[in-house]
PDB file of C-alpha atoms in Angstrom:
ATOM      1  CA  UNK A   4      19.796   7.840 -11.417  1.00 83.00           C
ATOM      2  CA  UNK A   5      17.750   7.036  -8.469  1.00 94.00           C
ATOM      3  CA  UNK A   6      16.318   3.943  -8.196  1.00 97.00           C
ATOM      4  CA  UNK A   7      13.109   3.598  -9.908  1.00 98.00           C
ATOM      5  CA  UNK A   8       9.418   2.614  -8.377  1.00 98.00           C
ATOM      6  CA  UNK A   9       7.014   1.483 -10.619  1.00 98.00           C
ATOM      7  CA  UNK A  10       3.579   2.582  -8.791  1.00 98.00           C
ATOM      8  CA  UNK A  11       0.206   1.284  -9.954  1.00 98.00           C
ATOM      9  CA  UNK A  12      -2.108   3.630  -8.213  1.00 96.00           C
ATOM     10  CA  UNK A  13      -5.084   5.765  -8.653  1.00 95.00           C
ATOM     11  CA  UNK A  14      -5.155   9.683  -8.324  1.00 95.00           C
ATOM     12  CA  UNK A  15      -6.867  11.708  -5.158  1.00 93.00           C
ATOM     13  CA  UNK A  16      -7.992  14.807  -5.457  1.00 93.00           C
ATOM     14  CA  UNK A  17      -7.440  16.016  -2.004  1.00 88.00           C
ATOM     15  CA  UNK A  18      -3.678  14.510  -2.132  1.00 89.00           C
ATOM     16  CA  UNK A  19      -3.796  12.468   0.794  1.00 89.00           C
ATOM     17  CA  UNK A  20      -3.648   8.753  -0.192  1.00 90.00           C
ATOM     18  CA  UNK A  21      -2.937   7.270  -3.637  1.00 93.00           C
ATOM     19  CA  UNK A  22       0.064   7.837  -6.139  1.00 96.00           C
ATOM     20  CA  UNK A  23       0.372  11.639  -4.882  1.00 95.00           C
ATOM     21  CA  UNK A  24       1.028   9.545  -1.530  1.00 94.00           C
ATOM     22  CA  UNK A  25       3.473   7.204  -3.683  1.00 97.00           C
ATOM     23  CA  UNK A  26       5.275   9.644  -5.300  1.00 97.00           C
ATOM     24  CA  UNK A  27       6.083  12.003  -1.945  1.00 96.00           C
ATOM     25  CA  UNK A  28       6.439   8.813   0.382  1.00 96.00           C
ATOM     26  CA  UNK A  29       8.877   7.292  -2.116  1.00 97.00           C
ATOM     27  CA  UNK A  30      11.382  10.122  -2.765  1.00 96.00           C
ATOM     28  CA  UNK A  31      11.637  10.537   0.532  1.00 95.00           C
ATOM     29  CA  UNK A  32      12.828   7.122   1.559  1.00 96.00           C
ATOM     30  CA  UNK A  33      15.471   8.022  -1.681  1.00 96.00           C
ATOM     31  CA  UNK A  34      13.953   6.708  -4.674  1.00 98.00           C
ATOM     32  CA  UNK A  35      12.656   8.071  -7.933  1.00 98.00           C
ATOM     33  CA  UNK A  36       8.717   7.266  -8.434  1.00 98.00           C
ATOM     34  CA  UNK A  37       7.218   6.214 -11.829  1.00 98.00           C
ATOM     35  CA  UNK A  38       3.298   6.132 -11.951  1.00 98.00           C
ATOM     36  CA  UNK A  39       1.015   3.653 -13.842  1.00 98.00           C
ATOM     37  CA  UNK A  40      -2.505   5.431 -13.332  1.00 97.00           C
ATOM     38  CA  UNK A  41      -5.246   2.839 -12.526  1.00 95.00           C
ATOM     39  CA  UNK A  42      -8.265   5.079 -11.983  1.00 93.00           C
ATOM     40  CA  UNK A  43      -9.194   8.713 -11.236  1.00 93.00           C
ATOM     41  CA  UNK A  44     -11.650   9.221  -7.967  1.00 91.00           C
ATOM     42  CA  UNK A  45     -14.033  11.350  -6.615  1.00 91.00           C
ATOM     43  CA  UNK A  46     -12.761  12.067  -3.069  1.00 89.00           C
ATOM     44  CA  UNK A  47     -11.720  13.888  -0.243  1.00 85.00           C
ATOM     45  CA  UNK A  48     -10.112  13.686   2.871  1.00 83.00           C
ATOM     46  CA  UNK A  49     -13.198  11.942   4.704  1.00 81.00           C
ATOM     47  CA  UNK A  50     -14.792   9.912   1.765  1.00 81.00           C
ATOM     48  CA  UNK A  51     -14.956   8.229  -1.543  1.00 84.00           C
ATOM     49  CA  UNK A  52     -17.828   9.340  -3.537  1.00 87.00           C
ATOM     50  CA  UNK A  53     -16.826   7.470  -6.820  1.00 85.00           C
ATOM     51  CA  UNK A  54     -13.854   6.475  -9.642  1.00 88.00           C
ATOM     52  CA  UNK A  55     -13.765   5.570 -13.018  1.00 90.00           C
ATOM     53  CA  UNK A  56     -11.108   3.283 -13.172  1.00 91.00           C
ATOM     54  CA  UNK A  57      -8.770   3.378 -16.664  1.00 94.00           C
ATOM     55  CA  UNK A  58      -9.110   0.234 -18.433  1.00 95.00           C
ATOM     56  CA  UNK A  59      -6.383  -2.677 -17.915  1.00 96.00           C
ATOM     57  CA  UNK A  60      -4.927  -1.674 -21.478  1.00 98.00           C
ATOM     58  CA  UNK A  61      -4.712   1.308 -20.502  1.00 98.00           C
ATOM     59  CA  UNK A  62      -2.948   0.663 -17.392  1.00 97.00           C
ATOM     60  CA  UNK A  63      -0.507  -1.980 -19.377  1.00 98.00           C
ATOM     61  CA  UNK A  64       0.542   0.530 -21.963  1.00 98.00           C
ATOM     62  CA  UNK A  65       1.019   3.121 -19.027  1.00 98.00           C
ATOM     63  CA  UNK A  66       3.782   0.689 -17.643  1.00 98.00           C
ATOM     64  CA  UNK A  67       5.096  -0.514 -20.492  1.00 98.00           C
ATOM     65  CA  UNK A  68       6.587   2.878 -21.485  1.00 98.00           C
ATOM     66  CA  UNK A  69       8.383   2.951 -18.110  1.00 98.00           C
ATOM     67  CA  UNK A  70       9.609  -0.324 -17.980  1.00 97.00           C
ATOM     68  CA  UNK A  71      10.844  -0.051 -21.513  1.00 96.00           C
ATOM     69  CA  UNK A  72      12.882   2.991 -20.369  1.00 97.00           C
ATOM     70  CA  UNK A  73      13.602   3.495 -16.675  1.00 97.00           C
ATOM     71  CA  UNK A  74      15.766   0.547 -14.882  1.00 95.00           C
ATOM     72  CA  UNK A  75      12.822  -0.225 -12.494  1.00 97.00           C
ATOM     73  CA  UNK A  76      14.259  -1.528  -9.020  1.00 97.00           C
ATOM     74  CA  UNK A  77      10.927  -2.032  -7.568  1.00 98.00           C
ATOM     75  CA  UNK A  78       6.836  -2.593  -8.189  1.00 98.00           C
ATOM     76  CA  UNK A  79       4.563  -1.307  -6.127  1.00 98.00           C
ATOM     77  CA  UNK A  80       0.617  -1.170  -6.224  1.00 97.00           C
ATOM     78  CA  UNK A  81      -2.297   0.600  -4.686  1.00 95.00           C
ATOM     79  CA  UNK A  82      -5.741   0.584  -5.392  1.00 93.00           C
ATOM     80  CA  UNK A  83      -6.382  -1.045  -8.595  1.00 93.00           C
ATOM     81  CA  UNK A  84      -9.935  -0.870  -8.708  1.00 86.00           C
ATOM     82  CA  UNK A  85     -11.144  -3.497 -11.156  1.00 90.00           C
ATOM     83  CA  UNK A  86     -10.888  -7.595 -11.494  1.00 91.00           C
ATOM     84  CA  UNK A  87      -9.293  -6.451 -15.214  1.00 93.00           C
ATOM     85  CA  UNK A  88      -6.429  -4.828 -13.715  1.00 94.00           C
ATOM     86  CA  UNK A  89      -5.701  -7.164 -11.017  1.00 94.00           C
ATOM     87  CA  UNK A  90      -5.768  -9.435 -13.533  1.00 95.00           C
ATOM     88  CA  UNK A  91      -3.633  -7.527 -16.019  1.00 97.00           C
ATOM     89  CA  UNK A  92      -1.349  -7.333 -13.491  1.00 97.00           C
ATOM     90  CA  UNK A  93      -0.484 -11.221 -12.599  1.00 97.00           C
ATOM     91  CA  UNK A  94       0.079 -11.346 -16.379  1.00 97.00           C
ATOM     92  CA  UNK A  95       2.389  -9.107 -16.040  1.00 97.00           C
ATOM     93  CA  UNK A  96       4.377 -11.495 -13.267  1.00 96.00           C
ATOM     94  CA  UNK A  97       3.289 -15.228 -15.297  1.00 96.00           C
ATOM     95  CA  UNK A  98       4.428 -14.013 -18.634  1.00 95.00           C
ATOM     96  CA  UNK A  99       7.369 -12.725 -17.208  1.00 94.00           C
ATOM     97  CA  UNK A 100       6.977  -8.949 -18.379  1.00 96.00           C
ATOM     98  CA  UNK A 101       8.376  -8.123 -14.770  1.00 95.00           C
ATOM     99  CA  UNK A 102      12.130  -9.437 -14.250  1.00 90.00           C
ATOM    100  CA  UNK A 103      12.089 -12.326 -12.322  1.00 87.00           C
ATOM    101  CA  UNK A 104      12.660 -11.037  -8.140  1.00 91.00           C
ATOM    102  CA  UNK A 105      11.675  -8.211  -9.013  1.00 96.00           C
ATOM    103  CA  UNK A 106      10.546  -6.692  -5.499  1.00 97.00           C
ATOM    104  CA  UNK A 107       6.348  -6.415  -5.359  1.00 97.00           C
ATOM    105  CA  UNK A 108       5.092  -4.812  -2.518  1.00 98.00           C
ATOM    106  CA  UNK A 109       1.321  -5.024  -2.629  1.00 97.00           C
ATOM    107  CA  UNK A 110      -1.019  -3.009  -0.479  1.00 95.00           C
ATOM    108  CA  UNK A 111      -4.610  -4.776  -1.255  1.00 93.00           C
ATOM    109  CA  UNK A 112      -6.835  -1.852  -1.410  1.00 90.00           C
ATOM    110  CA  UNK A 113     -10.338  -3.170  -1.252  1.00 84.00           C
ATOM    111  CA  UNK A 114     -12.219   0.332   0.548  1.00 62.00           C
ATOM    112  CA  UNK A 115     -10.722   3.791   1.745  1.00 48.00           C
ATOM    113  CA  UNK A 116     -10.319   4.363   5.221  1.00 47.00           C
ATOM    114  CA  UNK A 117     -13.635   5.948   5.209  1.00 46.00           C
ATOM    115  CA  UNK A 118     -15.585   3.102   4.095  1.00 48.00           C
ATOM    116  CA  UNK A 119     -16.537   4.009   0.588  1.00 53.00           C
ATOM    117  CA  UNK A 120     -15.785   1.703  -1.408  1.00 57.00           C
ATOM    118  CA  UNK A 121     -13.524   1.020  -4.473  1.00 59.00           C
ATOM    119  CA  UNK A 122     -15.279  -1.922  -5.998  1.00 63.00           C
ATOM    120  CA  UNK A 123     -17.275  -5.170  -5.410  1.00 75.00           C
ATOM    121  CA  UNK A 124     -15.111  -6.186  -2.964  1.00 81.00           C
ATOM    122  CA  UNK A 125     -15.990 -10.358  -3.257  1.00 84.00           C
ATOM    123  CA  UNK A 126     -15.010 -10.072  -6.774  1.00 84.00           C
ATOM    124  CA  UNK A 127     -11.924  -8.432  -6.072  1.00 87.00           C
ATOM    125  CA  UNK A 128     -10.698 -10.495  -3.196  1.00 91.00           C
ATOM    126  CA  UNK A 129     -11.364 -13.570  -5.741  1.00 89.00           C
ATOM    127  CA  UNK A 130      -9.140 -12.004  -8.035  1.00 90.00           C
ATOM    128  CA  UNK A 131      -6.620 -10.610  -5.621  1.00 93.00           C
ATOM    129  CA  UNK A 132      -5.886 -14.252  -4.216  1.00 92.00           C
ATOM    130  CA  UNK A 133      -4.194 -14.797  -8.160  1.00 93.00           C
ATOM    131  CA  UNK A 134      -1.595 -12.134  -7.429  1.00 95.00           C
ATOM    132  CA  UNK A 135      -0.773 -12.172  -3.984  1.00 94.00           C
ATOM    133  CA  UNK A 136       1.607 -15.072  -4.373  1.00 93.00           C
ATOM    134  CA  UNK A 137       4.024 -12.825  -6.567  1.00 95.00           C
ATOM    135  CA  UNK A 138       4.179 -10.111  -3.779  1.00 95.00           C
ATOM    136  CA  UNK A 139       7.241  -9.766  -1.593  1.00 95.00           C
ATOM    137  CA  UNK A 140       5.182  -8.000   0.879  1.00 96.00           C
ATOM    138  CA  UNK A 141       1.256  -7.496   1.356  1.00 96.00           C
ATOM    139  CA  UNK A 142       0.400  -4.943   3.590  1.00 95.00           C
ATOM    140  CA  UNK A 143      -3.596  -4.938   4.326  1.00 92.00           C
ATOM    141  CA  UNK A 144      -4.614  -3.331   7.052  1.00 89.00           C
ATOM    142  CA  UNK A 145      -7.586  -5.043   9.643  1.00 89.00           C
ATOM    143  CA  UNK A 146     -10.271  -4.991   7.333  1.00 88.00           C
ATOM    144  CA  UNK A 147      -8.333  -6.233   3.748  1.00 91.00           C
ATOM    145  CA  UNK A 148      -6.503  -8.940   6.147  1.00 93.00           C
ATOM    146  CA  UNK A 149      -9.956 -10.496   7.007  1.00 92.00           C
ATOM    147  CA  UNK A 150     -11.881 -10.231   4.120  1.00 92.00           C
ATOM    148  CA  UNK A 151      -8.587 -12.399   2.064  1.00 94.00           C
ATOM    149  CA  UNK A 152      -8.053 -14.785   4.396  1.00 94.00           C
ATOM    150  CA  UNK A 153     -11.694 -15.581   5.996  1.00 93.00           C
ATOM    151  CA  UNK A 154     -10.405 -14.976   9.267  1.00 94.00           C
ATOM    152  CA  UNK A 155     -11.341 -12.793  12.472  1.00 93.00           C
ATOM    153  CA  UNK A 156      -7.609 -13.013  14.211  1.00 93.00           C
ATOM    154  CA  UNK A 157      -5.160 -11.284  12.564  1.00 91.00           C
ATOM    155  CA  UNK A 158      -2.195 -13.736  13.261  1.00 92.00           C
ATOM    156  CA  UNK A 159      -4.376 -17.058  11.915  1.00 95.00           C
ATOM    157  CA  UNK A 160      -5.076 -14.918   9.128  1.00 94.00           C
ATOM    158  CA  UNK A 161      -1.865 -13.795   8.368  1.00 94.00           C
ATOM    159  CA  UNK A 162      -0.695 -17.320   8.655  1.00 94.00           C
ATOM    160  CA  UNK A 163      -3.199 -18.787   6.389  1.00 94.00           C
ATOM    161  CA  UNK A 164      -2.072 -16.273   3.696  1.00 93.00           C
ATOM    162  CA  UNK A 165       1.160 -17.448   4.152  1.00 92.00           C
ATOM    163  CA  UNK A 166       0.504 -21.016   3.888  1.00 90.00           C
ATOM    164  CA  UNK A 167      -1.760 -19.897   0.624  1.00 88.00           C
ATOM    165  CA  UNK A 168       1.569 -18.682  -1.156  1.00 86.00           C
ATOM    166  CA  UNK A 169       1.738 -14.959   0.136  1.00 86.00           C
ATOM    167  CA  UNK A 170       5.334 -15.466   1.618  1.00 86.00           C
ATOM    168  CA  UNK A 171       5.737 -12.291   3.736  1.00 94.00           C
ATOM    169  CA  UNK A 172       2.422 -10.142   5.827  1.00 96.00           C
ATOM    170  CA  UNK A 173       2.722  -6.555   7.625  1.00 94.00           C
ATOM    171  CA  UNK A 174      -0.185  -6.897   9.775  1.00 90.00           C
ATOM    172  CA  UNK A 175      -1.376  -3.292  10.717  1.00 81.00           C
ATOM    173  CA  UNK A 176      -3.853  -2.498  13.510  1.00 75.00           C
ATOM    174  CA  UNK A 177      -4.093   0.817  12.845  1.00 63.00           C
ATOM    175  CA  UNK A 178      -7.842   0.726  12.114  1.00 56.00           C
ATOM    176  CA  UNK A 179      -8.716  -1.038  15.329  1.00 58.00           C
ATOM    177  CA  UNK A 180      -9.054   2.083  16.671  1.00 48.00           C
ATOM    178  CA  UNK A 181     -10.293   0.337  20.177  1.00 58.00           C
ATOM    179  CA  UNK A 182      -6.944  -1.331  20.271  1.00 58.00           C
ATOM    180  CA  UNK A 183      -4.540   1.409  22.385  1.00 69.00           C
ATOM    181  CA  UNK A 184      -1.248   1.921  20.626  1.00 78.00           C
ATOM    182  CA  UNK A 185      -0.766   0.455  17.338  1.00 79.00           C
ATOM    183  CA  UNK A 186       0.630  -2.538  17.033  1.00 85.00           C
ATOM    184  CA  UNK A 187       2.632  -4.035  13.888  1.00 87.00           C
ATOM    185  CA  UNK A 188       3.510  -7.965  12.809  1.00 92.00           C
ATOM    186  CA  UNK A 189       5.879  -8.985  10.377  1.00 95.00           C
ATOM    187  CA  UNK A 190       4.857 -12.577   9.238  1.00 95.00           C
ATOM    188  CA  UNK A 191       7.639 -13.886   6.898  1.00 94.00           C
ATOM    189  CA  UNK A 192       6.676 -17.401   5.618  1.00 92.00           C
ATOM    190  CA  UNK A 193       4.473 -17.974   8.513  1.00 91.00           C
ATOM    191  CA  UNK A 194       6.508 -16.901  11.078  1.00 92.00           C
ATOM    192  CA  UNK A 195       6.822 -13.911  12.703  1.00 94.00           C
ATOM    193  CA  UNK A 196       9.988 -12.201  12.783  1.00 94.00           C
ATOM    194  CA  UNK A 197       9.759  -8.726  14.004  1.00 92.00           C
ATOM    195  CA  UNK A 198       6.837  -6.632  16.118  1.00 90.00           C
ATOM    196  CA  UNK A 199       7.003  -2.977  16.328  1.00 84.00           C
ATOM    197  CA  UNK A 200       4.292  -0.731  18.708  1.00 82.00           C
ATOM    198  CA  UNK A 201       3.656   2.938  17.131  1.00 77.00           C
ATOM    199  CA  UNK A 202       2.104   5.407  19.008  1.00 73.00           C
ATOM    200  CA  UNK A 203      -1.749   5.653  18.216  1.00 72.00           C
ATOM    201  CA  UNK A 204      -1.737   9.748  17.603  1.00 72.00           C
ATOM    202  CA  UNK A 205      -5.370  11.815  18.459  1.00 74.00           C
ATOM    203  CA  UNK A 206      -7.306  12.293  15.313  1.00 74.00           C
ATOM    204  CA  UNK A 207      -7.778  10.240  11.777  1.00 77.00           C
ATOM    205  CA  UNK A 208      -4.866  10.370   8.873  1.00 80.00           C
ATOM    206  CA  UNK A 209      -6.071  10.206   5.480  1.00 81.00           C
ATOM    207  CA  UNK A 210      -3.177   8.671   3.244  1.00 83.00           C
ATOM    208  CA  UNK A 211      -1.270   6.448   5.661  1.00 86.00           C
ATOM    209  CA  UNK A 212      -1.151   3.445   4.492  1.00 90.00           C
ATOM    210  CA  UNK A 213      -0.433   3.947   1.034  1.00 92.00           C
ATOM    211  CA  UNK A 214       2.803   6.210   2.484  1.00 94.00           C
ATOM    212  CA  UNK A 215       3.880   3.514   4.762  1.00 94.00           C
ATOM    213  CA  UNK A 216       3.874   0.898   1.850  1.00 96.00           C
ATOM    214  CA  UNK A 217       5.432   3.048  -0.624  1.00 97.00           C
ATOM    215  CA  UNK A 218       8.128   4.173   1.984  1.00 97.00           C
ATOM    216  CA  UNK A 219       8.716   0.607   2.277  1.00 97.00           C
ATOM    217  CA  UNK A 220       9.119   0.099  -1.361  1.00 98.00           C
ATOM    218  CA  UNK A 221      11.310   2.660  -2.058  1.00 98.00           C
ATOM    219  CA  UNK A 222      13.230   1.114   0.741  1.00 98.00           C
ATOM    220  CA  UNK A 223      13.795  -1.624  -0.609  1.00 98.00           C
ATOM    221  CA  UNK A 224      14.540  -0.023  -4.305  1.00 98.00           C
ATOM    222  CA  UNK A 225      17.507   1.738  -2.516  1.00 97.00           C
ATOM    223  CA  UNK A 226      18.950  -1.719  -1.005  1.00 97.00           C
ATOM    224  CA  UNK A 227      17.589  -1.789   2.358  1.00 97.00           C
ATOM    225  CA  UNK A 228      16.431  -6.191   3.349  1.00 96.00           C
ATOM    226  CA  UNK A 229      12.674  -6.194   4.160  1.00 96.00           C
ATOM    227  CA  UNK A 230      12.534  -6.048   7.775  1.00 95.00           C
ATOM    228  CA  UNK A 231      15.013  -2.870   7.835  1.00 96.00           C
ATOM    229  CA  UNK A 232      12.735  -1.237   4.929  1.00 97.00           C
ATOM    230  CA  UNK A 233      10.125  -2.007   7.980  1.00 95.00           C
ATOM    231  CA  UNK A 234      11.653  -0.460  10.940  1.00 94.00           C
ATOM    232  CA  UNK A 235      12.785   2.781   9.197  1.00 95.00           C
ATOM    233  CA  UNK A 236       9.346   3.447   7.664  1.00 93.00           C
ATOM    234  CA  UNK A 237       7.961   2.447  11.584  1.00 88.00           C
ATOM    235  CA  UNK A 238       9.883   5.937  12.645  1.00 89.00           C
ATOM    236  CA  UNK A 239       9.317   7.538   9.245  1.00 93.00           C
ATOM    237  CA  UNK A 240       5.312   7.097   9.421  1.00 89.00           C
ATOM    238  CA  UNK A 241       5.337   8.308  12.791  1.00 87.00           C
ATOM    239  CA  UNK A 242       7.185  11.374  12.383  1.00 90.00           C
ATOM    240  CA  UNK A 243       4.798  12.250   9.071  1.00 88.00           C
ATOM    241  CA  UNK A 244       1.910  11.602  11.553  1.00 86.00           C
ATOM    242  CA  UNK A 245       2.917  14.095  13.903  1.00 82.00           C
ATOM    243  CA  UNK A 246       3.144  16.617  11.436  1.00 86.00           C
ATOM    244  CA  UNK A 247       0.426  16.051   9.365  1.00 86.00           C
ATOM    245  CA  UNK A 248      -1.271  19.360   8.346  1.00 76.00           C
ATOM    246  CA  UNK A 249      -4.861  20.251  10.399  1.00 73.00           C
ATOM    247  CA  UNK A 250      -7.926  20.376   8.864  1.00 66.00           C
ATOM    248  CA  UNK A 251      -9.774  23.467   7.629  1.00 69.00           C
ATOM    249  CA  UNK A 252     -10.802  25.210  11.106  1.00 71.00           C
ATOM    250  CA  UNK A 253     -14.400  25.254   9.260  1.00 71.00           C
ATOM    251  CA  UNK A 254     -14.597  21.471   8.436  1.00 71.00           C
ATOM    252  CA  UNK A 255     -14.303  19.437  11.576  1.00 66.00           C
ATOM    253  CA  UNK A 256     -14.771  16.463   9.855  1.00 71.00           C
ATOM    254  CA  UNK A 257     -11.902  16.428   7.259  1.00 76.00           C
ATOM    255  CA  UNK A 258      -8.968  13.829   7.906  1.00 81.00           C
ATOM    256  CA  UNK A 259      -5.317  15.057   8.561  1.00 83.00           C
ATOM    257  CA  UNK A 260      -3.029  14.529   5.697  1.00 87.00           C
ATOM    258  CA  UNK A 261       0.223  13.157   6.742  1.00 86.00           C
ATOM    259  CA  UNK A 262       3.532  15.721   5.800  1.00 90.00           C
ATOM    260  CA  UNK A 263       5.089  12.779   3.801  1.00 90.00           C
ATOM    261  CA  UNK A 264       7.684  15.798   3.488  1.00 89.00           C
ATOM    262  CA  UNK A 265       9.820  14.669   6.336  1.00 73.00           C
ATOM    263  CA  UNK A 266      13.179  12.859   6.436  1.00 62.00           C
ATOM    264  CA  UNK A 267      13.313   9.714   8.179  1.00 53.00           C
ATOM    265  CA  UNK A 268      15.803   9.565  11.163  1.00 48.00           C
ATOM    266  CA  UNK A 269      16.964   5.875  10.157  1.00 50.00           C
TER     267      UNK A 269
END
């Protein structure tokens, strides 16, 4: 079968971000997505109103089914919404529940792109800081990069992550939104090792980071090495960008929704 992507996510109603974003980015970069749900939320395209996150048993019992069944390549998590299941999960990497190099790619979800916000975010960067040295790749954007490593530039803070145990950083500037095009670092053990510049496209994208990630993920679940996982979900993003589907033409404030539906030209 197609390799298999164990996702721990939370659901969006509107379908932009979360594991509707895993499940649609990852079969398109080839692989087959498995879902552990981690909350349910109250949102939409522009903002997060509320969750109620499932409890870390819960979550546990949700992945234990698949990874007592499916051959699971690769892990990859979202927003996990509560100290309990960021916890949960680094058990699931100390007691060895997770094969050893297994691939983790972690997107730190600490607040939506619309600023609501998905938890006590001191708490969870306290608890976050126990499982980020079991990731293969973070990928925070501005705002998650700061608040974990203390620091205002993005390269010291990527670097300070690094030298904290989190061996390999995507730095993202796509919510610098005074920052022109947007630029892209790839910090592996400290040391950068490829830079990419994507075009910065008119309006706001509800949804992209978690489809970059899990593009990335399912990458790497279908053999790709990290930084070619990286460049093909570069042109991939872009292209689902470009076609993301407008807003109602009676709510000018809604976010686009990227069409994860497109094939990547790598």
């Amino acid at each position: 079968m197609r390799p298999v992507v164990l996702c721990f996510s939370g659901l969006d109603p509107s379908g932009g971000a979360g594991l509707q974003a895993d499940i649609e980015a990852i079969g398109q970069a080839g692989a087959h997505a498995a879902i552990a749900c981690t909350a349910v939320t109250i949102q939409n395209s522009q903002q997060v109103f509320g969750f109620e996150a499932c409890s870390a048993e819960l979550v546990r019992n949700q992945a234990m089914a698949v990874l007592e069944d499916l051959p699971v390549k690769v892990i990859k998590s979202g927003m996990l919404g509560t100290t309990d299941n960021i916890k949960m999960m680094t058990r699931l990497f100390t007691n060895k529940v997770i094969k050893k190099n297994t691939p983790f790619v972690l997107d730190p979800v600490l607040v939506a792109n619309s600023g609501g916000s998905l938890g006590d975010e001191a708490t969870l960067v306290a608890a976050f800081k126990q499982l980020l040295p079991y990731a293969t790749l973070i990928t925070p954007n501005t705002h998650e990069l700061r608040a974990l490593s203390g620091e205002q530039d993005l390269h010291i803070g990527a670097q300070k992550l690094c030298a904290q145990g989190s061996h390999t950083i995507l730095v993202k500037t796509s919510h610098d939104f005074n920052s022109g095009d947007i630029e892209q670092y790839l910090y592996i053990e400290g040391e950068m090792v490829h830079q990419s510049t994507l075009p910065r496209l008119e309006g706001e994208f509800h949804g992209s980071g978690c489809s970059l990630a899990s593009f990335i993920a399912g990458r790497l679940a279908i053999g790709d090495d990290l930084i070619a996982a990286v460049k093909a979900a570069d042109g991939w993003i872009t292209q689902t960008l470009m076609a993301a589907d407008a807003p109602h033409p009676d709510n000018t404030q809604a976010q686009l929704i990227p069409n994860r539906f497109i094939h990547s030209t790598e």
